[in-house]
PDB file of C-alpha atoms in Angstrom:
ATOM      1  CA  UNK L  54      52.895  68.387-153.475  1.00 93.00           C
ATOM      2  CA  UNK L  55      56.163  68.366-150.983  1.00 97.00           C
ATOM      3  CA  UNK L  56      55.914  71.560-149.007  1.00 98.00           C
ATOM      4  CA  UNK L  57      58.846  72.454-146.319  1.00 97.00           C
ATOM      5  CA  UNK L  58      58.945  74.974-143.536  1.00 97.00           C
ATOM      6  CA  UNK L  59      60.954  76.726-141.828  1.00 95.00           C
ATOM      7  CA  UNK L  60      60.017  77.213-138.391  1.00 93.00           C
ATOM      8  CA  UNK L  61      56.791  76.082-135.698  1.00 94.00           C
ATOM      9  CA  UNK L  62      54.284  78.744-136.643  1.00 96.00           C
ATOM     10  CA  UNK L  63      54.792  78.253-140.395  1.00 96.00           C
ATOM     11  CA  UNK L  64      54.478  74.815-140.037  1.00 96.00           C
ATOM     12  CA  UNK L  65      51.250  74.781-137.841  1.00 96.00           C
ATOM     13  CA  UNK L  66      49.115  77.428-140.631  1.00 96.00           C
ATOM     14  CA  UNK L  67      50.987  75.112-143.431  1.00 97.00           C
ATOM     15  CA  UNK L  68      49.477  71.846-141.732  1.00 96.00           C
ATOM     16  CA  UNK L  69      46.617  73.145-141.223  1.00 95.00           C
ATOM     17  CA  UNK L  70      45.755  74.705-144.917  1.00 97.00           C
ATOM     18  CA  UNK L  71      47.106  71.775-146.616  1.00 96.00           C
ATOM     19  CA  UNK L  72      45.126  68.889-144.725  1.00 94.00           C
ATOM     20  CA  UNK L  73      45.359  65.728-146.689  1.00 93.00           C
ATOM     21  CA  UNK L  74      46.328  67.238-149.898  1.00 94.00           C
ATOM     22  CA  UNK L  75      50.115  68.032-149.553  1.00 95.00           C
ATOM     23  CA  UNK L  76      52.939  66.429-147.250  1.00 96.00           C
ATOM     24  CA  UNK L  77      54.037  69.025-144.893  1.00 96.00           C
ATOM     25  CA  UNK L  78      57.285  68.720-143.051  1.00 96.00           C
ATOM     26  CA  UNK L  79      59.279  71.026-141.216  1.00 95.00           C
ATOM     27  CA  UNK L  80      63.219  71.376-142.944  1.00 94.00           C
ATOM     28  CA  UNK L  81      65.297  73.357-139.807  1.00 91.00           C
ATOM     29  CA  UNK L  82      65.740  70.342-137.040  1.00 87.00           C
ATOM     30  CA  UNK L  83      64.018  71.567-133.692  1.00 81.00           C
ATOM     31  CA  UNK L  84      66.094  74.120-131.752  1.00 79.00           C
ATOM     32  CA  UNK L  85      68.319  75.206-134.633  1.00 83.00           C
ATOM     33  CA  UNK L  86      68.761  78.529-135.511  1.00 78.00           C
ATOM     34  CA  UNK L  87      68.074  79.872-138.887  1.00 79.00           C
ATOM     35  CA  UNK L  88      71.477  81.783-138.999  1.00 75.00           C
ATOM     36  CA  UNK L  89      73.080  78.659-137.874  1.00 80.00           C
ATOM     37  CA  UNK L  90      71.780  75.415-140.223  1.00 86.00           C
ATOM     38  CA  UNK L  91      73.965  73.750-141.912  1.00 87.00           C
ATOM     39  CA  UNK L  92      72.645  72.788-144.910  1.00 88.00           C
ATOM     40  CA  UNK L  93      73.490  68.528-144.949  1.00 90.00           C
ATOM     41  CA  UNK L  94      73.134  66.436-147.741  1.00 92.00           C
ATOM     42  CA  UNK L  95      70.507  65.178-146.507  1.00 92.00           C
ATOM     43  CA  UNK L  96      68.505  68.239-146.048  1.00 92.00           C
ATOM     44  CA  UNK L  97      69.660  69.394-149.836  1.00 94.00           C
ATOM     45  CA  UNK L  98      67.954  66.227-151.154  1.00 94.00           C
ATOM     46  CA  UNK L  99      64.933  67.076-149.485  1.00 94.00           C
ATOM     47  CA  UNK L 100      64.946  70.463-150.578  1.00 96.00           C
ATOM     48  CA  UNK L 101      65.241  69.070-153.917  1.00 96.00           C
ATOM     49  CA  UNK L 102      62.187  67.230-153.940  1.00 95.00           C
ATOM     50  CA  UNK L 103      60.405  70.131-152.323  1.00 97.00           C
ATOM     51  CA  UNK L 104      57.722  72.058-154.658  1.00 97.00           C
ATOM     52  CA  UNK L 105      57.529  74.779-151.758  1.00 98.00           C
ATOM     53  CA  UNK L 106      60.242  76.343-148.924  1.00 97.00           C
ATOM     54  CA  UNK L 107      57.799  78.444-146.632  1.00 98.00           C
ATOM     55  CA  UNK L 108      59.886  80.802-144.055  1.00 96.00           C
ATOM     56  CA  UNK L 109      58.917  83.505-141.931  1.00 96.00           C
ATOM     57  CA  UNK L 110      60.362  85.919-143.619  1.00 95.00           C
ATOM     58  CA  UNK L 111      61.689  89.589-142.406  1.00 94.00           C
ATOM     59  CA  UNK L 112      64.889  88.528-142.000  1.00 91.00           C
ATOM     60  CA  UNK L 113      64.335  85.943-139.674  1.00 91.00           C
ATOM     61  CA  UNK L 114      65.772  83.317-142.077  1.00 91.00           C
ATOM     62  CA  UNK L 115      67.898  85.452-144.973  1.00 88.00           C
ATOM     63  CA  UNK L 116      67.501  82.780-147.679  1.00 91.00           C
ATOM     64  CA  UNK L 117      66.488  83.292-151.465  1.00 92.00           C
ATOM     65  CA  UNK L 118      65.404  81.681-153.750  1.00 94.00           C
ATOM     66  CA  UNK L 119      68.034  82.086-156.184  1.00 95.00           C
ATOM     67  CA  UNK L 120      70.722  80.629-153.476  1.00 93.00           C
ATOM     68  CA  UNK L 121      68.127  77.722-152.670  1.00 94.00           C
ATOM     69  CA  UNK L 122      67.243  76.462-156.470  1.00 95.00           C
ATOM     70  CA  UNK L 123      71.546  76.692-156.726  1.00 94.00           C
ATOM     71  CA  UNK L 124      72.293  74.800-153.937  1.00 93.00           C
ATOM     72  CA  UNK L 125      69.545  72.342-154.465  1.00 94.00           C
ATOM     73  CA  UNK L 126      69.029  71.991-158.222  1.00 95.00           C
ATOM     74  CA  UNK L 127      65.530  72.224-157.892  1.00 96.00           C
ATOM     75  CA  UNK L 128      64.634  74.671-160.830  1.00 95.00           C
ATOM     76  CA  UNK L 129      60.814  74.486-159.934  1.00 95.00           C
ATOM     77  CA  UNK L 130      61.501  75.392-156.047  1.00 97.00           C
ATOM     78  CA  UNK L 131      59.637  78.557-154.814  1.00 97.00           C
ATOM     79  CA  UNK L 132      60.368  80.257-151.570  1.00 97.00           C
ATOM     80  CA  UNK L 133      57.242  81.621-149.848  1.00 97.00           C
ATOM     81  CA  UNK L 134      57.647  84.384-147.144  1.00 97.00           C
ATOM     82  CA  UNK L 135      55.049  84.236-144.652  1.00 97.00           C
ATOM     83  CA  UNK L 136      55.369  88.135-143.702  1.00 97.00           C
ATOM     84  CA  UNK L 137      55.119  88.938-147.127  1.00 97.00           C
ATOM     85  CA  UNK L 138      52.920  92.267-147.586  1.00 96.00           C
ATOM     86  CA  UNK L 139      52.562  93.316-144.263  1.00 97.00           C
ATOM     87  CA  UNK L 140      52.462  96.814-144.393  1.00 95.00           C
ATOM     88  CA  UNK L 141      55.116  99.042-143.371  1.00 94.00           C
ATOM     89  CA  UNK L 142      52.715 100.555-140.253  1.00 95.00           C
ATOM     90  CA  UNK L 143      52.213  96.626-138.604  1.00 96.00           C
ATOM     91  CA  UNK L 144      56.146  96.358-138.676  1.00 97.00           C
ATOM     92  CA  UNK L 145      58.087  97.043-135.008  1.00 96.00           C
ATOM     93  CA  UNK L 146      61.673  98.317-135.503  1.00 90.00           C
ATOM     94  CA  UNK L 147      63.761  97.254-132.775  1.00 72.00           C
ATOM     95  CA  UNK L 148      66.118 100.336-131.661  1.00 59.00           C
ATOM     96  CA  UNK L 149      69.043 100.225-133.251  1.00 40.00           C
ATOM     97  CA  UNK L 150      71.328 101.617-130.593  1.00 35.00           C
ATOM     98  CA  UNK L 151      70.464  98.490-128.546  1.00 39.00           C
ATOM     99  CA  UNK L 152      73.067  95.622-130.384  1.00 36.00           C
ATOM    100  CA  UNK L 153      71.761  92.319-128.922  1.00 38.00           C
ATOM    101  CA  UNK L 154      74.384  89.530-128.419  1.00 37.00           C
ATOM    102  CA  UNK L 155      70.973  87.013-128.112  1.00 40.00           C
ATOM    103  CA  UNK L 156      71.007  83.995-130.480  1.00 41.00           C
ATOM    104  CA  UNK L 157      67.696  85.018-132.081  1.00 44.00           C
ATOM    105  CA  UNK L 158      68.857  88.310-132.696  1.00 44.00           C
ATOM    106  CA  UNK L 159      69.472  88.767-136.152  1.00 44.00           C
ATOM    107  CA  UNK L 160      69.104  91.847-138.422  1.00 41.00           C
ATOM    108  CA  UNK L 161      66.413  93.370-136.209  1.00 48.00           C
ATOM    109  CA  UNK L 162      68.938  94.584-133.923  1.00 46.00           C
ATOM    110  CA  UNK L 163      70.371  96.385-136.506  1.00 53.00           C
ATOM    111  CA  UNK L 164      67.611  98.607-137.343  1.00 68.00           C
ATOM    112  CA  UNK L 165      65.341  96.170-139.259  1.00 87.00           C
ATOM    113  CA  UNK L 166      61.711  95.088-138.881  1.00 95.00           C
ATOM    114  CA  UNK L 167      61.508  92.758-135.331  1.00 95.00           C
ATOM    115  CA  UNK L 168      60.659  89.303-137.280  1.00 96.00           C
ATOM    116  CA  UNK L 169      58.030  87.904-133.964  1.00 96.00           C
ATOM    117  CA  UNK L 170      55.312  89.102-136.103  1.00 97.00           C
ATOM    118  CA  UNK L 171      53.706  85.154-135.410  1.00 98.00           C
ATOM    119  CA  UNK L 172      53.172  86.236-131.615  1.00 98.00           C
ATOM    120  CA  UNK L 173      50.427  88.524-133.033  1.00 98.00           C
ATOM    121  CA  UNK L 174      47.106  86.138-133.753  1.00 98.00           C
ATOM    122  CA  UNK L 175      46.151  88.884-136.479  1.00 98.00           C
ATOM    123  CA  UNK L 176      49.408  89.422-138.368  1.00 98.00           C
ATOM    124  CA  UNK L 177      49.726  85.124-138.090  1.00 98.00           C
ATOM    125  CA  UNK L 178      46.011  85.465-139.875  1.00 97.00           C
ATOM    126  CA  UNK L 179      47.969  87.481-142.857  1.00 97.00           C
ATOM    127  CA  UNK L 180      50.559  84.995-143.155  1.00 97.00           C
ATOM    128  CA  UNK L 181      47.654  82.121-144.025  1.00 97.00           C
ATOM    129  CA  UNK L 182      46.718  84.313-146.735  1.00 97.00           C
ATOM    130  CA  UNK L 183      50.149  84.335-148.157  1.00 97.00           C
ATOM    131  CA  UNK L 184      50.553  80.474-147.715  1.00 98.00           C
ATOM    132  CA  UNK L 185      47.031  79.348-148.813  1.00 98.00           C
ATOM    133  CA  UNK L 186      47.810  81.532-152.120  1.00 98.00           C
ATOM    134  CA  UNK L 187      51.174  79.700-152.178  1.00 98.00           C
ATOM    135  CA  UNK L 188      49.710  76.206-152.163  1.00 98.00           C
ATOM    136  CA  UNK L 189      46.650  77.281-154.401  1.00 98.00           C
ATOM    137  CA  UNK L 190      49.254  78.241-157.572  1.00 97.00           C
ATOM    138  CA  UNK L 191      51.490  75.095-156.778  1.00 96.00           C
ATOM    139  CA  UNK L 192      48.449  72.640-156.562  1.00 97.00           C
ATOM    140  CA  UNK L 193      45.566  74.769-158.900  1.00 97.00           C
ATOM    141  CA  UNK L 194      42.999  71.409-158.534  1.00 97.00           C
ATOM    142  CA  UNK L 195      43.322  71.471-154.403  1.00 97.00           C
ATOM    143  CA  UNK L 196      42.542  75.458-154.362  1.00 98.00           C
ATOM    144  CA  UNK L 197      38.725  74.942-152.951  1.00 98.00           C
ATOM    145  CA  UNK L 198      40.103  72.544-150.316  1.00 97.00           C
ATOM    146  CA  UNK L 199      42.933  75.104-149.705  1.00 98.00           C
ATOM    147  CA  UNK L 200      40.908  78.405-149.655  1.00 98.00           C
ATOM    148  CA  UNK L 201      37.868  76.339-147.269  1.00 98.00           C
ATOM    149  CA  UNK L 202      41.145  75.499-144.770  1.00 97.00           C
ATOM    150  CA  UNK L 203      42.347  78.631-144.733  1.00 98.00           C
ATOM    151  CA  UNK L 204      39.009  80.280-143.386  1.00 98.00           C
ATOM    152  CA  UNK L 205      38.273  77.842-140.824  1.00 97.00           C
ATOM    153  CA  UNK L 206      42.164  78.715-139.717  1.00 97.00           C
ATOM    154  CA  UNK L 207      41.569  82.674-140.455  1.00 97.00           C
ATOM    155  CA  UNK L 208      38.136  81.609-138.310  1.00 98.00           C
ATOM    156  CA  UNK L 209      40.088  79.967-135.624  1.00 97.00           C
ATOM    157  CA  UNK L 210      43.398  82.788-135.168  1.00 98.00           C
ATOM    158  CA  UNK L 211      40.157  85.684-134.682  1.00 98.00           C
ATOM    159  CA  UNK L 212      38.361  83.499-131.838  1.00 98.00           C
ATOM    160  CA  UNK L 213      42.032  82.985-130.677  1.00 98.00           C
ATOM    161  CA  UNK L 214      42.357  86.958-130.809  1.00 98.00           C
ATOM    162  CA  UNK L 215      39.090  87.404-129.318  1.00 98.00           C
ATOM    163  CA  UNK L 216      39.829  85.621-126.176  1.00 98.00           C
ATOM    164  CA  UNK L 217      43.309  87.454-125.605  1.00 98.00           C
ATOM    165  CA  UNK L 218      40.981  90.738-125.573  1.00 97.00           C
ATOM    166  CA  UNK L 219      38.666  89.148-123.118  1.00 96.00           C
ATOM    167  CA  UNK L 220      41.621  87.665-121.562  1.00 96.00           C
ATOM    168  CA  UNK L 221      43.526  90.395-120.663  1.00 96.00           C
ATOM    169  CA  UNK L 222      40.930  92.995-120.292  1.00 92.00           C
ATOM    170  CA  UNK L 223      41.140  93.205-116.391  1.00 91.00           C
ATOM    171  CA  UNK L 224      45.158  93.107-115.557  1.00 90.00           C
ATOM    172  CA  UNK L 225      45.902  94.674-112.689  1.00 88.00           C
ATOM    173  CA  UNK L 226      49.080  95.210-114.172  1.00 87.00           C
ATOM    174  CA  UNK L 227      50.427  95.619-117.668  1.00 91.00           C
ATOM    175  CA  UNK L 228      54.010  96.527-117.526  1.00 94.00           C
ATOM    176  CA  UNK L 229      55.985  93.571-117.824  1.00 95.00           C
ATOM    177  CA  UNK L 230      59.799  93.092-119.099  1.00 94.00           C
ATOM    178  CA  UNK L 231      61.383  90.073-121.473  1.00 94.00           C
ATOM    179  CA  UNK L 232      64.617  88.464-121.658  1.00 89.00           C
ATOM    180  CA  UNK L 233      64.662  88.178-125.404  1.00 88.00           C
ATOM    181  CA  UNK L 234      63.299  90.962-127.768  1.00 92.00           C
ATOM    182  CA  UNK L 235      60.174  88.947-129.210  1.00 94.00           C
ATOM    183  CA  UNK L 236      57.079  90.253-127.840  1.00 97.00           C
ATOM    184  CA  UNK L 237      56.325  93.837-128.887  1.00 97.00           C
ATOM    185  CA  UNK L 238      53.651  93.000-131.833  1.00 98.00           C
ATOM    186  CA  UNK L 239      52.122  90.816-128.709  1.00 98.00           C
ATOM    187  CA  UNK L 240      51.877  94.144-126.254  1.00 97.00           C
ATOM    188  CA  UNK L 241      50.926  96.734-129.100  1.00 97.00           C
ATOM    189  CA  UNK L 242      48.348  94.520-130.097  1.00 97.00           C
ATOM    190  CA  UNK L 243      46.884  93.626-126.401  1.00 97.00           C
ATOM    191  CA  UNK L 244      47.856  97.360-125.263  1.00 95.00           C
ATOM    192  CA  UNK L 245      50.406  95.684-122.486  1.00 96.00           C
ATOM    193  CA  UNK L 246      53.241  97.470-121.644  1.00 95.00           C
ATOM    194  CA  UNK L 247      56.568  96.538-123.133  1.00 95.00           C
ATOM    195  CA  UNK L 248      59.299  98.651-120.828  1.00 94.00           C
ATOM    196  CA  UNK L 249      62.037  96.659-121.094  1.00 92.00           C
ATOM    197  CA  UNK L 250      64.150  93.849-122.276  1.00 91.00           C
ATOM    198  CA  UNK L 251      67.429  92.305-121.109  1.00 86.00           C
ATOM    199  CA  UNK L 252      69.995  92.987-122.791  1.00 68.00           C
ATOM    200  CA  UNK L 253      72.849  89.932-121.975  1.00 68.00           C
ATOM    201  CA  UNK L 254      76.777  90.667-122.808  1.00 58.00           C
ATOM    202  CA  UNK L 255      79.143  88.288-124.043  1.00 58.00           C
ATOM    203  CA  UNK L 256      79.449  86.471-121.351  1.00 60.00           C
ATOM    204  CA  UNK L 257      75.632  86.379-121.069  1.00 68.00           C
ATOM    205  CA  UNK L 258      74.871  88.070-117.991  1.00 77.00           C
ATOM    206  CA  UNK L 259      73.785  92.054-118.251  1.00 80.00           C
ATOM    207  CA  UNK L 260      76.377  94.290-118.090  1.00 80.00           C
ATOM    208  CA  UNK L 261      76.685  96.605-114.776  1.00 83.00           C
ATOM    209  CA  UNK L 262      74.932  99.798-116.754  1.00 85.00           C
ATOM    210  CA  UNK L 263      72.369  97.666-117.962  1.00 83.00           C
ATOM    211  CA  UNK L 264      70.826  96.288-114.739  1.00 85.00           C
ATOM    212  CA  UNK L 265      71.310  99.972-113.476  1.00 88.00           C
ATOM    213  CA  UNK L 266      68.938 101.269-116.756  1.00 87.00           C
ATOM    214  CA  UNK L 267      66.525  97.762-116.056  1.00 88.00           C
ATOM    215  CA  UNK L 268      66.489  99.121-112.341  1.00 91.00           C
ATOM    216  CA  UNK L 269      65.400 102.701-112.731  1.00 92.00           C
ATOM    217  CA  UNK L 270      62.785 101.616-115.485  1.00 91.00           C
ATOM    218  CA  UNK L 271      61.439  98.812-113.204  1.00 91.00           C
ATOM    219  CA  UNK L 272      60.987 101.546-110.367  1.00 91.00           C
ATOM    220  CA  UNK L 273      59.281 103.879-113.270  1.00 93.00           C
ATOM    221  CA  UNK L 274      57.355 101.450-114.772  1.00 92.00           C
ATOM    222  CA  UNK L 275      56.280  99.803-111.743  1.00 91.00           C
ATOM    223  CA  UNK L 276      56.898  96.298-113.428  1.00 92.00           C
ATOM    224  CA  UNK L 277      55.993  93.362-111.543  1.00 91.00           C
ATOM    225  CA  UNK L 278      57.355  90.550-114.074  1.00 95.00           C
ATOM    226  CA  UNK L 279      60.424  89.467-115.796  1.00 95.00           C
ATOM    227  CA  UNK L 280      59.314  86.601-118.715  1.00 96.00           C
ATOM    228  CA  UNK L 281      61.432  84.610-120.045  1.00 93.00           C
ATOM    229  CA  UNK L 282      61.708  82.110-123.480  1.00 90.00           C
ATOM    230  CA  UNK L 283      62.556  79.061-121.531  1.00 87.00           C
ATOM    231  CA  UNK L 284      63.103  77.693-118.233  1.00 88.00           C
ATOM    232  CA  UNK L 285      64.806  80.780-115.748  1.00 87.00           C
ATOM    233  CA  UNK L 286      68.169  80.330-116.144  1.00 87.00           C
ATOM    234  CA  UNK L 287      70.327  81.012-112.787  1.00 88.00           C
ATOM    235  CA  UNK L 288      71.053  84.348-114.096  1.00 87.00           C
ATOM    236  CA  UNK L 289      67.495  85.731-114.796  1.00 89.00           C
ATOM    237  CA  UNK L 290      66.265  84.255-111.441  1.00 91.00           C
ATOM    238  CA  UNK L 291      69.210  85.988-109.446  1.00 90.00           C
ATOM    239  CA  UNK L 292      67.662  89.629-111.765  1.00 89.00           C
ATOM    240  CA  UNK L 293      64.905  88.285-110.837  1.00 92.00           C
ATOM    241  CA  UNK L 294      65.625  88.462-107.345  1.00 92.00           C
ATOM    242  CA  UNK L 295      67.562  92.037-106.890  1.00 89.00           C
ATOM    243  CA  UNK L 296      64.755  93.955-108.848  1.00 90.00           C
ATOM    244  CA  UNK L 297      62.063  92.347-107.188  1.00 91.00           C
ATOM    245  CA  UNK L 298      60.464  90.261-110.307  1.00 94.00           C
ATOM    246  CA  UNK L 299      58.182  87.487-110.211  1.00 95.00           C
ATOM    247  CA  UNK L 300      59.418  85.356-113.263  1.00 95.00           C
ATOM    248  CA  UNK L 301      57.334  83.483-115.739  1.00 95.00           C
ATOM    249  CA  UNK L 302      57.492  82.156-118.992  1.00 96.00           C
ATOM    250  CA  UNK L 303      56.503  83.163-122.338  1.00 96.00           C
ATOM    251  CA  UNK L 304      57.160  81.027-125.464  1.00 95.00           C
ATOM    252  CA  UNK L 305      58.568  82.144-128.575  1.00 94.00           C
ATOM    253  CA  UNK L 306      57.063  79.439-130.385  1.00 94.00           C
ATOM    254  CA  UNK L 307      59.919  79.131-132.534  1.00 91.00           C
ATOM    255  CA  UNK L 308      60.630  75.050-131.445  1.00 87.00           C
ATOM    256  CA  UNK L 309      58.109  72.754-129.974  1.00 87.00           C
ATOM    257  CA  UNK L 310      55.983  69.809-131.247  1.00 86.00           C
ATOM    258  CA  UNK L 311      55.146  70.229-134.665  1.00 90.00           C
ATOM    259  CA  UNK L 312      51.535  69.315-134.696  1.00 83.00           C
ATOM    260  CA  UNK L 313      48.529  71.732-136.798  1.00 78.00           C
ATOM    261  CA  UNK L 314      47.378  72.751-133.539  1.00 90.00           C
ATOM    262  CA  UNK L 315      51.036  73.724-132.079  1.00 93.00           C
ATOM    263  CA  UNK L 316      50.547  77.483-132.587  1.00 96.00           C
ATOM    264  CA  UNK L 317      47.142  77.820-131.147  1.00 96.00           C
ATOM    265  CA  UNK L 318      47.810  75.932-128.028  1.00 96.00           C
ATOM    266  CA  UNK L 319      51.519  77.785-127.622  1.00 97.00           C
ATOM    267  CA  UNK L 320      49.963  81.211-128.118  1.00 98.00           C
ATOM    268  CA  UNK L 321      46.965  80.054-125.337  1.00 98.00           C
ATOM    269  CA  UNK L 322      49.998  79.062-122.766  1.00 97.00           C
ATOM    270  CA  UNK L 323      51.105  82.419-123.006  1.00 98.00           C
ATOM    271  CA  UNK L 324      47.878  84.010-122.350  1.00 98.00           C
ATOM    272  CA  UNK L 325      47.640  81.573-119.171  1.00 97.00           C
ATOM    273  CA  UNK L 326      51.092  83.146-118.297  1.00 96.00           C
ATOM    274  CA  UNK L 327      49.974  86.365-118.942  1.00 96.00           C
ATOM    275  CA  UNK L 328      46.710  86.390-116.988  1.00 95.00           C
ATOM    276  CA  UNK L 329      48.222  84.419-113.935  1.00 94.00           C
ATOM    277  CA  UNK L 330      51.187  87.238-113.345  1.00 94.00           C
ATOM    278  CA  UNK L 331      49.787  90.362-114.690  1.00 93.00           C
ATOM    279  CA  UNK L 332      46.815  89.284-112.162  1.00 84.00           C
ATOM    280  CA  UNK L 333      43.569  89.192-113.598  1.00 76.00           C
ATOM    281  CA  UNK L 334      41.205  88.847-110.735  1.00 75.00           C
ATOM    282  CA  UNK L 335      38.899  85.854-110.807  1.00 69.00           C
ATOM    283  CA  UNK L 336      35.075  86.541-112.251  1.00 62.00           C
ATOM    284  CA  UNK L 337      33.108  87.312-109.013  1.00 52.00           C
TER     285      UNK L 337
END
């Protein structure tokens, strides 16, 4: 069976479950946002030869299926929501006074569900669930190999979660800010401290009032770090500089190479990242 994706994470737990049984390829070209692809003929054909369309879900995409199967002509194509079923309680809602003018942004800044739910190892463990029950009703003779994937994968996101615990259980520090609104299911579930994110105007620098409000909770918080989603740019290392911020990086996850493993290894960069600024001090 043809199975697309939407995004890196999806992809990984996708590649992973299917193994040898279904072709797995990613539909959104790297770096692309949702919001923003352009649906080519090209990509319509090969949603037209697609038995599955697996997305994050929670907004992050805002596709259905109706407007897919339309576009497409693909009667038989089902759209899979990895989120699907999380309960309300493991949902983050971003504040909704905060509008974000950040390319990821998308309906979580108005008062939705923050869609990063991936950057927590036991929420990602839900999603496999959803698409190992996907591929087990498209493909009802592969289900054993399907369901056996899916545990080693389940098996390999809780060792993954185990070493974050051990990881990060020593931090001299846990305060830490962002400069894009992804990481709160990654704090609440390591108990690191969240206290701020930058919050970049149209011309994508922070307005006056909002370096003034990152200043005072910097001083409050007594945060060390400022982590960004990609290289610093000039005007996160100049922030950087004038609160007194190391800067390091933490990845979204959301482009990179799209290999089974891509998740795991992403998500076990960021603990490096983590452990290296919130200082962990070596094992005597």
């Amino acid at each position: 069976i043809r199975v697309l994706t939407s995004f890196l994470p999806v992809h990984s737990a996708a590649s992973a479950i299917a193994g040898s049984r279904a072709s797995v390829e990613n539909w959104i070209p790297q770096g692309i946002d949702p919001h923003d692809f352009q649906f080519s003929p090209a990509d319509l054909r090969r949603l037209r030869n697609a038995h599955l369309l697996i997305v994050g879900g929670l907004g992050l995409e805002g596709w259905s299926e109706d407007k897919l199967r339309r576009i497409s002509g693909n009667d038989r194509l089902r759209l899979v929501e990895a989120a699907a079923g999380l309960p309300d309680s493991a949902l983050i809602r971003s504040d909704a006074e905060h509008e974000h003018d950040h390319d990821h942004d998308h309906d979580h800044a108005h008062g939705g569900p923050n869609p990063h739910f991936w950057l927590d190892p036991l929420l990602m463990a839900h999603a496999v669930t959803n698409v190992m029950e996907a591929l087990c009703a498209a493909d009802p003779e592969g289900a054993a190999a399907y369901r056996a994937n899916a545990t080693a994968h389940v098996a390999a996101l809780e060792r993954l979660h185990a070493d974050f615990v051990e990881g990060l259980r020593h931090c001299k520090t846990t305060a830490f800010i962002t400069a894009h609104d992804a990481f709160p299911y990654l704090a609440r579930r390591y108990q690191l401290r969240l206290v701020g994110v930058v919050e970049s105007g149209a011309a994508g620098e922070p307005s006056a009032k909002a370096m003034a409000e990152l200043s005072q909770v910097v001083r409050r918080e007594q945060a060390r770090v400022l982590f960004t989603d990609g290289p610093p740019t000039r005007v996160a290392r100049r922030m950087a500089s004038d609160l007194g911020l190391k800067l390091g990086r933490l990845e979204t996850l959301e482009t990179g190479d799209l290999k089974p493993g891509a998740y795991e290894a992403g998500m076990r960069r960021n603990l490096a990242a983590l452990r290296a600024l919130l200082e962990v001090p070596a094992s005597p």
